Coordinates of C-alpha atoms in Angstrom, one line a residue:
Chain A
M1 CA 117.3 72.3 53.9
R2 CA 120.3 70.7 52.2
T3 CA 122.0 72.6 49.3
F4 CA 121.6 71.2 45.8
D5 CA 122.5 72.4 42.1
Y6 CA 120.1 73.8 39.9
V7 CA 119.8 72.8 36.3
R8 CA 117.2 74.3 34.0
A9 CA 116.4 71.4 30.9
D10 CA 116.1 73.2 27.6
S11 CA 115.2 69.9 25.7
S12 CA 113.5 66.6 27.2
A13 CA 116.7 65.1 25.9
Q14 CA 119.1 67.1 27.9
A15 CA 116.9 66.9 30.8
A16 CA 117.0 62.9 30.8
K17 CA 120.8 62.9 30.5
Q18 CA 121.2 65.2 33.4
G19 CA 118.4 64.3 35.9
S20 CA 117.0 60.8 37.0
S21 CA 114.0 59.3 38.0
Q22 CA 115.8 58.5 41.4
G23 CA 118.9 58.8 43.3
A24 CA 120.4 62.1 43.8
E25 CA 119.7 64.1 40.4
V26 CA 116.0 64.4 40.1
F27 CA 113.5 66.5 37.9
L28 CA 111.5 69.0 39.4
A29 CA 107.9 70.0 37.6
G30 CA 105.5 71.0 40.1
G31 CA 107.6 70.3 43.2
T32 CA 104.4 69.5 45.4
T33 CA 105.8 66.1 46.5
L34 CA 109.8 66.4 45.5
L35 CA 110.7 70.3 47.6
D36 CA 108.4 68.5 50.2
L37 CA 110.6 65.5 50.8
V38 CA 113.5 67.3 50.4
K39 CA 112.5 69.9 53.2
L40 CA 112.1 66.8 55.8
D41 CA 115.2 65.2 54.1
V42 CA 113.6 62.1 53.1
M43 CA 114.9 62.8 49.7
K44 CA 118.7 63.7 49.5
V45 CA 119.2 65.4 46.6
E46 CA 122.2 67.1 44.8
Q47 CA 120.9 68.2 42.0
I48 CA 117.7 69.4 41.0
V49 CA 116.8 69.5 37.1
D50 CA 114.1 72.0 36.2
I51 CA 111.9 70.7 33.4
N52 CA 109.3 73.6 34.1
R53 CA 110.4 75.2 30.6
L54 CA 109.9 72.1 28.4
P55 CA 107.2 72.1 25.6
L56 CA 105.2 69.5 27.7
K57 CA 102.0 71.3 28.5
Q58 CA 99.5 70.9 25.5
I59 CA 96.7 68.0 25.7
E60 CA 96.0 66.8 22.1
P61 CA 93.4 64.6 20.9
L62 CA 95.3 62.0 18.5
S63 CA 93.4 60.5 15.4
D64 CA 92.5 57.1 16.6
G65 CA 90.4 58.5 19.4
R66 CA 93.2 58.4 22.4
L67 CA 93.9 61.6 24.4
R68 CA 98.1 62.8 24.5
I69 CA 98.8 64.5 27.8
G70 CA 101.6 66.3 28.5
T71 CA 103.8 65.6 31.3
L72 CA 103.9 69.1 33.0
V73 CA 99.7 69.6 32.3
S74 CA 98.9 70.7 35.6
N75 CA 96.3 68.6 38.0
T76 CA 93.8 71.3 37.5
E77 CA 94.0 72.1 33.9
L78 CA 93.9 68.4 33.0
A79 CA 90.7 68.1 35.4
T80 CA 88.8 71.2 33.7
H81 CA 89.8 70.5 30.4
P82 CA 86.7 70.1 27.8
L83 CA 87.8 66.5 26.2
V84 CA 88.6 65.2 29.2
R85 CA 85.2 66.3 31.1
E86 CA 83.7 65.0 28.2
R87 CA 85.3 61.6 27.3
Y88 CA 86.7 60.7 30.7
P89 CA 84.7 62.4 33.2
L90 CA 85.8 59.7 36.1
L91 CA 89.4 61.3 35.6
S92 CA 88.4 65.0 36.0
Q93 CA 86.3 63.4 39.0
A94 CA 89.5 62.0 40.6
L95 CA 91.6 64.5 39.9
L96 CA 89.0 67.0 41.7
A97 CA 88.9 64.7 44.5
G98 CA 92.3 65.0 45.1
A99 CA 94.9 67.5 47.2
S100 CA 93.5 71.2 47.4
T101 CA 93.0 73.7 45.0
Q102 CA 96.0 75.5 45.0
L103 CA 97.9 71.8 45.2
R104 CA 96.5 71.1 42.2
N105 CA 97.2 74.2 40.5
K106 CA 101.1 73.4 40.8
A107 CA 101.1 69.8 40.7
T108 CA 101.9 68.3 37.1
T109 CA 100.8 64.9 35.6
G110 CA 103.8 63.2 35.7
G111 CA 104.5 64.6 39.2
N112 CA 101.0 62.9 40.2
V113 CA 102.2 59.5 38.8
M114 CA 105.6 59.7 40.5
Q115 CA 104.5 61.1 44.0
R116 CA 105.5 59.2 46.8
V117 CA 103.8 57.4 50.0
R118 CA 102.1 59.1 52.5
C119 CA 103.2 56.5 55.2
N120 CA 104.2 58.7 58.2
Y121 CA 107.4 56.1 58.8
F122 CA 108.4 56.6 55.5
R123 CA 108.4 60.5 56.1
D124 CA 109.6 61.2 59.4
G125 CA 113.3 60.2 58.1
I126 CA 113.9 58.1 61.6
S127 CA 111.9 55.1 61.8
A128 CA 112.5 51.8 59.9
C129 CA 111.3 51.9 56.4
N130 CA 112.3 49.6 53.4
K131 CA 111.5 52.4 51.1
R132 CA 113.5 55.1 52.2
E133 CA 116.6 52.8 53.9
P134 CA 116.7 49.5 52.2
G135 CA 117.1 46.7 54.8
S136 CA 116.1 49.2 57.4
G137 CA 112.6 46.9 58.4
C138 CA 109.1 48.6 58.0
A139 CA 107.8 50.3 61.1
A140 CA 104.1 50.5 59.5
I141 CA 103.6 46.5 60.5
G142 CA 102.7 46.5 63.8
G143 CA 102.6 50.1 64.0
L144 CA 99.9 52.8 63.2
S145 CA 98.8 51.8 60.1
R146 CA 95.2 52.7 59.7
S147 CA 94.4 55.5 57.0
V148 CA 97.6 55.2 54.4
H149 CA 98.3 51.7 54.3
A150 CA 96.9 48.7 52.3
V151 CA 95.6 45.5 52.3
L152 CA 96.4 44.1 48.7
G153 CA 99.7 44.3 46.9
T154 CA 101.2 44.3 50.0
S155 CA 104.7 42.6 51.5
E156 CA 106.5 41.6 54.6
Q157 CA 108.7 44.5 53.5
C158 CA 106.1 47.6 52.9
I159 CA 102.1 48.1 53.5
A160 CA 102.1 51.7 52.4
T161 CA 99.2 52.5 49.7
H162 CA 99.5 54.5 46.7
P163 CA 98.3 57.9 47.3
S164 CA 97.2 58.9 44.2
D165 CA 93.6 59.2 43.0
M166 CA 94.5 60.6 38.9
C167 CA 96.0 57.0 38.5
V168 CA 93.4 55.1 39.8
A169 CA 91.0 56.6 37.5
M170 CA 94.2 56.1 34.7
A171 CA 94.4 52.3 35.7
A172 CA 90.7 51.6 35.0
I173 CA 90.6 53.9 31.6
G174 CA 94.1 52.9 30.4
A175 CA 97.3 54.5 29.2
Q176 CA 100.7 54.3 28.1
V177 CA 103.3 56.1 29.5
T178 CA 106.2 58.0 27.5
V179 CA 109.8 58.4 28.7
Q180 CA 112.8 60.1 27.1
G181 CA 115.5 58.3 27.8
P182 CA 119.5 59.0 27.0
N183 CA 118.4 56.4 23.9
G184 CA 115.5 57.9 22.6
L185 CA 111.6 57.4 23.6
R186 CA 109.7 54.3 24.8
D187 CA 106.2 53.5 25.8
I188 CA 105.5 51.6 29.0
P189 CA 101.9 50.4 29.8
F190 CA 100.4 52.1 32.9
A191 CA 99.4 49.1 34.2
D192 CA 102.9 47.8 34.4
F193 CA 104.6 51.3 35.6
H194 CA 104.0 51.4 39.0
L195 CA 105.5 48.4 40.5
L196 CA 104.6 46.1 44.1
P197 CA 106.6 46.7 46.9
G198 CA 107.9 42.9 46.8
D199 CA 111.4 42.5 48.2
S200 CA 112.2 45.9 47.2
P201 CA 110.0 48.5 48.1
W202 CA 112.4 51.3 47.1
R203 CA 111.5 50.2 43.2
E204 CA 108.5 52.2 42.4
H205 CA 108.4 52.3 38.9
A206 CA 109.4 50.9 35.8
L207 CA 111.5 54.2 35.0
Q208 CA 115.6 53.2 34.4
P209 CA 117.7 56.0 35.8
H210 CA 117.7 59.0 33.5
E211 CA 114.0 58.3 32.3
L212 CA 112.0 61.3 32.2
I213 CA 108.1 61.0 31.4
T214 CA 107.2 63.6 28.5
H215 CA 103.4 62.4 28.0
I216 CA 100.4 60.4 29.3
T217 CA 98.1 58.7 26.5
L218 CA 94.9 57.6 27.7
D219 CA 93.0 54.7 25.8
A220 CA 90.5 55.6 23.6
P221 CA 87.2 56.3 25.7
L222 CA 84.9 52.8 26.0
A223 CA 82.0 53.5 23.4
G224 CA 78.6 53.8 25.4
S225 CA 80.0 53.3 28.5
Q226 CA 79.3 55.5 32.0
S227 CA 82.2 56.1 34.0
A228 CA 82.6 57.7 37.5
Y229 CA 85.1 57.9 40.3
L230 CA 84.1 57.4 43.9
K231 CA 86.4 58.3 47.3
L232 CA 85.5 58.0 50.8
R233 CA 87.8 59.7 53.1
D234 CA 87.9 60.7 57.1
R235 CA 86.7 64.4 55.9
A236 CA 84.9 65.8 52.9
S237 CA 87.7 67.3 51.4
Y238 CA 91.5 67.5 51.2
Q239 CA 92.3 64.0 52.4
F240 CA 93.6 61.1 51.1
A241 CA 91.4 57.9 50.4
L242 CA 90.5 55.5 52.9
A243 CA 89.1 53.5 49.6
S244 CA 88.0 54.9 46.0
S245 CA 86.8 53.6 43.2
A246 CA 87.2 54.0 39.5
V247 CA 84.4 52.5 37.6
I248 CA 83.9 52.2 33.5
V249 CA 80.7 50.1 32.5
R250 CA 78.9 49.3 29.4
L251 CA 75.7 47.3 29.3
E252 CA 74.3 46.0 26.3
S253 CA 70.7 44.9 26.5
G254 CA 70.8 45.2 30.3
R255 CA 73.8 43.0 31.0
I256 CA 77.3 43.9 31.7
A257 CA 79.0 44.0 28.2
E258 CA 82.3 45.4 29.2
A259 CA 83.6 46.6 32.5
R260 CA 86.8 47.9 34.2
L261 CA 87.4 48.5 37.7
A262 CA 90.3 50.1 39.7
L263 CA 90.8 50.6 43.5
G264 CA 92.5 53.4 45.2
G265 CA 93.5 53.6 49.1
V266 CA 93.4 49.9 49.6
A267 CA 96.5 49.1 47.6
T268 CA 100.1 49.5 47.4
K269 CA 99.7 50.7 43.6
P270 CA 96.6 51.7 41.6
W271 CA 94.7 48.4 41.7
R272 CA 92.9 46.8 38.7
A273 CA 90.2 44.6 39.9
T274 CA 90.8 42.3 36.8
E275 CA 89.0 39.1 38.8
A276 CA 86.4 41.0 39.6
E277 CA 85.8 42.5 36.1
R278 CA 85.7 38.8 34.3
F279 CA 82.7 37.9 37.3
L280 CA 80.7 41.1 35.6
M281 CA 80.7 39.9 32.2
G282 CA 77.6 39.5 30.8
K283 CA 75.5 39.2 33.9
R284 CA 72.3 41.6 34.7
P285 CA 73.2 44.2 37.0
S286 CA 72.4 43.7 40.5
L287 CA 72.8 44.5 44.1
A288 CA 73.8 40.9 45.1
L289 CA 75.9 40.4 41.8
F290 CA 77.9 43.9 42.5
N291 CA 78.3 42.3 46.3
Q292 CA 79.9 39.3 45.0
A293 CA 82.1 41.2 42.5
G294 CA 83.6 43.6 45.5
E295 CA 84.0 40.2 47.8
L296 CA 86.2 39.2 44.6
A297 CA 88.0 42.4 44.0
M298 CA 89.1 42.1 48.1
R299 CA 89.6 38.7 48.1
G300 CA 93.2 37.8 49.5
A301 CA 93.5 41.1 51.2
V302 CA 96.1 41.2 54.1
T303 CA 95.0 43.4 57.2
T304 CA 97.0 45.0 59.8
E305 CA 95.3 45.7 63.4
H306 CA 94.4 49.3 62.3
N307 CA 93.0 48.5 58.7
A308 CA 90.6 45.6 58.4
F309 CA 87.6 47.9 58.1
K310 CA 89.2 48.5 54.1
V311 CA 88.1 45.5 53.7
P312 CA 84.3 46.0 53.5
L313 CA 85.1 49.6 52.9
G314 CA 87.0 48.5 49.7
Q315 CA 83.7 46.7 48.8
Q316 CA 81.5 48.9 49.6
V317 CA 83.2 52.0 47.4
L318 CA 83.3 49.5 44.4
V319 CA 79.1 48.4 45.0
R320 CA 78.1 51.8 45.2
N321 CA 79.6 53.0 42.1
L322 CA 78.5 50.3 40.2
R323 CA 75.0 50.7 41.5
D324 CA 74.8 54.4 41.1
L325 CA 76.3 53.7 37.6
T326 CA 73.4 50.9 36.6
L327 CA 70.6 50.7 38.9
Q328 CA 69.9 54.4 39.2
E329 CA 66.1 53.6 39.8
A330 CA 66.8 50.9 42.3
S331 CA 69.2 53.5 44.5
A332 CA 66.4 56.1 44.5
Chain B
M1 CA 82.8 98.3 60.2
T2 CA 82.7 101.9 59.1
D3 CA 84.1 103.3 55.7
S4 CA 86.5 105.3 57.6
S5 CA 88.3 102.4 59.1
K6 CA 89.2 100.6 55.7
T7 CA 92.9 101.3 55.4
V8 CA 95.6 99.4 53.8
N9 CA 97.7 99.2 57.3
T10 CA 96.2 96.1 58.0
F11 CA 99.0 94.2 57.4
T12 CA 101.6 96.9 58.9
P13 CA 105.4 95.6 58.6
T14 CA 107.4 95.8 61.7
V15 CA 110.0 98.9 61.8
E16 CA 112.5 96.4 61.4
A17 CA 111.6 96.1 57.9
I18 CA 109.9 99.4 57.1
E19 CA 113.7 100.1 57.8
T20 CA 115.4 97.6 55.9
S21 CA 113.0 98.3 52.9
R22 CA 113.1 102.2 53.4
R23 CA 117.2 101.4 52.9
N24 CA 116.7 99.2 49.9
F25 CA 114.0 101.5 48.2
L26 CA 116.6 104.6 48.8
K27 CA 119.6 102.5 47.4
F28 CA 117.6 102.1 44.1
G29 CA 116.2 105.4 44.0
A30 CA 112.6 105.0 44.9
S31 CA 111.5 108.5 46.5
G32 CA 111.9 109.0 50.0
A33 CA 107.6 109.9 50.8
A34 CA 107.0 106.8 49.1
A35 CA 108.6 104.4 51.4
V36 CA 106.9 105.4 54.5
T37 CA 105.3 102.1 55.1
L38 CA 105.7 98.9 52.7
S39 CA 102.1 98.7 52.5
G40 CA 101.7 102.2 51.1
V41 CA 104.7 101.8 48.6
L42 CA 104.0 98.7 46.8
P43 CA 100.4 99.2 45.3
G44 CA 101.4 102.8 44.3
M45 CA 104.5 101.8 43.0
A46 CA 103.1 98.9 40.8
A47 CA 100.6 101.3 39.4
Q48 CA 103.9 103.3 37.6
A49 CA 105.2 100.0 35.9
L50 CA 108.2 100.9 36.4
A51 CA 110.6 100.0 33.5
Q52 CA 113.5 99.3 35.0
P53 CA 113.7 96.7 37.6
A54 CA 114.5 97.5 40.9
V55 CA 118.0 95.9 41.9
I56 CA 117.8 94.1 45.3
D57 CA 121.7 92.5 44.2
A58 CA 124.0 94.5 42.2
H59 CA 127.1 92.1 42.6
T60 CA 127.5 89.0 40.2
P61 CA 125.8 85.5 42.1
K62 CA 128.2 83.5 44.1
A63 CA 128.8 79.9 43.8
G64 CA 125.6 78.2 44.6
E65 CA 123.5 81.1 43.8
R66 CA 121.6 82.1 40.8
R67 CA 120.4 85.8 39.7
I68 CA 116.7 86.0 39.1
R69 CA 114.2 88.6 38.0
L70 CA 110.3 88.6 40.0
T71 CA 107.7 91.1 39.2
V72 CA 106.1 91.5 42.4
N73 CA 103.0 93.3 42.6
G74 CA 104.0 94.8 39.2
V75 CA 107.5 95.9 40.6
A76 CA 110.4 93.9 38.8
Q77 CA 113.2 92.8 41.0
E78 CA 116.2 91.4 40.5
L79 CA 118.1 89.6 43.2
N80 CA 120.4 86.3 43.5
V81 CA 119.4 84.1 45.3
A82 CA 120.4 80.4 46.7
T83 CA 119.3 77.3 44.4
N84 CA 117.4 76.0 47.6
A85 CA 115.7 79.5 48.7
I86 CA 112.0 78.8 48.9
L87 CA 109.9 81.8 47.1
L88 CA 107.9 82.1 50.2
D89 CA 111.1 82.6 52.3
V90 CA 112.9 84.9 49.7
L91 CA 109.4 86.8 49.6
R92 CA 109.5 87.3 53.4
D93 CA 113.2 87.8 54.0
R94 CA 114.7 89.5 51.0
L95 CA 112.1 91.5 49.7
Q96 CA 110.6 92.2 53.4
L97 CA 106.9 91.0 51.8
T98 CA 106.0 89.6 55.2
G99 CA 102.1 89.2 54.8
T100 CA 102.6 85.8 53.0
K101 CA 102.7 83.9 56.1
K102 CA 104.7 80.6 56.6
G103 CA 102.2 77.8 58.5
C104 CA 103.1 74.1 58.0
D105 CA 106.1 75.0 55.5
H106 CA 104.8 71.8 53.7
G107 CA 101.5 72.3 51.2
Q108 CA 99.5 71.2 54.1
C109 CA 97.7 74.6 55.5
G110 CA 97.7 77.1 52.9
A111 CA 98.8 80.0 55.0
C112 CA 101.7 81.0 52.0
T113 CA 99.1 81.0 49.4
L114 CA 99.7 83.6 46.4
L115 CA 99.7 84.1 42.9
V116 CA 101.8 83.2 40.3
N117 CA 100.9 84.4 36.8
G118 CA 97.4 85.0 38.1
V119 CA 96.9 81.1 39.6
A120 CA 97.4 80.2 43.2
I121 CA 100.1 78.0 44.6
N122 CA 101.4 77.0 48.1
S123 CA 104.7 79.3 48.3
C124 CA 106.0 77.0 50.5
L125 CA 106.8 74.2 48.0
S126 CA 108.4 76.1 45.0
I127 CA 112.0 77.0 44.6
A128 CA 112.3 81.0 44.1
V129 CA 115.0 79.9 41.1
Q130 CA 112.2 78.3 39.7
H131 CA 110.0 81.5 39.2
D132 CA 112.3 83.5 36.9
G133 CA 110.6 85.8 34.8
D134 CA 107.3 85.3 36.7
A135 CA 104.9 88.1 38.2
I136 CA 103.9 87.4 41.6
T137 CA 101.1 88.9 43.7
T138 CA 101.0 88.7 47.3
I139 CA 98.3 90.2 49.8
E140 CA 100.2 93.3 49.7
G141 CA 99.8 93.8 46.0
L142 CA 95.7 93.7 46.0
A143 CA 94.7 96.9 47.4
Q144 CA 95.0 99.7 44.9
N145 CA 96.1 103.4 45.5
G146 CA 94.8 103.1 49.1
T147 CA 91.4 101.1 48.3
L148 CA 91.3 97.6 49.9
H149 CA 90.2 94.8 47.2
P150 CA 87.1 93.8 47.2
V151 CA 87.9 90.6 48.8
Q152 CA 89.7 92.2 51.4
E153 CA 87.2 94.4 52.7
A154 CA 84.6 91.6 52.8
F155 CA 86.7 89.9 55.3
W156 CA 86.9 93.0 56.8
E157 CA 83.3 93.6 56.8
H158 CA 82.0 89.9 57.7
D159 CA 84.9 89.8 60.8
A160 CA 86.1 86.3 58.6
Y161 CA 89.3 85.6 60.9
Q162 CA 90.2 85.7 64.5
C163 CA 93.8 85.3 65.0
G164 CA 94.2 86.4 61.2
Y165 CA 97.2 84.3 60.8
C166 CA 95.8 82.1 57.9
T167 CA 94.1 85.4 56.7
S168 CA 96.6 86.4 53.9
G169 CA 96.2 83.2 52.6
Q170 CA 92.5 82.9 52.9
I171 CA 92.2 85.9 51.0
M172 CA 94.8 84.9 48.1
S173 CA 92.9 81.8 47.8
A174 CA 89.2 83.7 47.4
V175 CA 90.6 86.2 45.0
A176 CA 91.9 83.4 42.2
I177 CA 88.8 81.5 42.9
L178 CA 86.4 84.5 42.2
Q179 CA 88.3 84.7 39.1
D180 CA 88.1 81.0 38.0
P181 CA 85.1 80.4 35.3
A182 CA 85.6 76.4 36.5
I183 CA 84.6 77.0 40.3
G184 CA 81.1 76.9 41.0
R185 CA 79.2 79.8 42.4
D186 CA 77.2 77.4 45.3
D187 CA 78.5 77.6 49.1
A188 CA 79.4 73.7 48.4
S189 CA 82.1 74.8 45.8
V190 CA 83.1 77.8 47.3
R191 CA 83.9 75.4 50.5
E192 CA 85.6 73.0 48.7
A193 CA 87.6 75.3 46.7
M194 CA 89.1 76.8 49.9
S195 CA 89.5 73.6 51.6
G196 CA 93.8 73.9 51.0
N197 CA 93.4 76.5 53.5
I198 CA 92.9 75.7 57.2
C199 CA 92.0 77.8 60.1
R200 CA 92.7 76.7 63.1
C201 CA 90.0 79.1 64.5
G202 CA 87.4 77.8 63.2
A203 CA 86.3 81.1 61.2
Y204 CA 85.2 79.2 58.4
K205 CA 81.7 80.2 58.4
N206 CA 82.2 84.0 58.3
I207 CA 85.3 83.2 55.7
L208 CA 82.6 81.6 53.3
A209 CA 80.2 84.6 53.9
A210 CA 83.3 87.0 52.9
V211 CA 84.0 85.5 49.8
Q212 CA 80.6 85.2 48.5
S213 CA 79.8 88.8 49.6
A214 CA 82.9 89.6 47.5
R215 CA 81.0 88.1 44.6
G216 CA 78.5 90.6 44.7
K217 CA 80.8 93.3 44.9
M218 CA 83.0 92.6 42.6
A219 CA 79.9 91.5 40.1
R220 CA 78.7 95.1 40.9
V221 CA 82.1 97.0 40.1
G222 CA 83.0 95.0 37.0

């Protein structure tokens, strides 16, 4: 493994001065993505700024009903926190559907948001990959592209899926990402945090150089709603999603008063299906209705030779989740 | 298996490692008698709760190194490590604790699982310097005074391995899971919680039986 300098940050402000969200000076939290990719020499770091001693490990309810999560809260701590289990069950379910026990113990909230794609051509360090080597091409297009390659939000430059489960739940819930930069703090709406690959797939997020995520604040839970995270994958545990859905839905007098739908495993970023949400508004739940919503959510999909199955699978993971939340009797 | 076969010598280190460790232990004043085998030494030393850290490296760190203090299986140790030294490699190569195995080296197989401050993690995805001041428990630290940990005993009794390479990681995960009230007690929950430990021999059925049996043993003891 390449050598690098090591600095331990004593404050967020100091960390922001020394480290960066991209390039050769990087922040170290759990390390489950970073050290993996440094070993593969995919991330060519020169300095690691260790932020693990910063006081960013709290989960705090705010007076306006939101929940503020320190960036260093582990995936395990977040998934099992009583307030998360009670107010955001889909977030707890999404976290526990990701990775393994020991990885969740190590991985952090901010690190999960910042995790890199699982595309083999990105990770192998050799193949054409515009993310790793801008302008080199995309070996996944026309290559093997079954499991971790997207059908929504793709471009001619990159088709890798965003691998996080947690982020799909957060996309449905809504959140603000608070970042510390050299000139102070700012908030980025979660929906704007991850970028589509477009013509610059090496730009993955809205952070400026030297900005450090300090907190993620979840929107207040939707009163009277029900929610769930559903993940479909090649094996029952410890596997990335082929398709997943995070659904929050509130019924009023038998009609859908509000719906928030997000998809994972099928898109290049945590994917909010806003058109399908609008379509459901005011309508009575039924399988036929949900099938139409699923079709809407996957409309515009661009598939490869290997991942066309994700279009019906994406529909189904949404339909099944909506069905189980609103039509229990019918599905029994 | 009979009780007489339950010794702590399951993970006997190589002669080379014993010799190296003997030199180190003698250097910092451990008794020669205690240095006969590593597996016998560490739990005993843990019980003694040494007030002074064992100094592995006396010299000041060289360029590109940091001085860190790790409490490994109850024994405080001070050593210099390169900033890019991985925790797993430091334990195996510097402290001769080779019970923790290197499998994939990328956080995918779980062979390197150990406890940091009581929490199970993949030691292949940590740099040692980030654990300065932490308490680490490896497979060598489970047996106490020559008596196997109930999980080790259960793995033995249930033949929960074939080649044995993943076993120390499986056992460390099991120890953590059995102490965690957030993880369910049913078979499905245990299988899910243990899914980060891959067994190429496919001994999963017996591993599950061992974990559940250890749960019973620990309940009786505690």
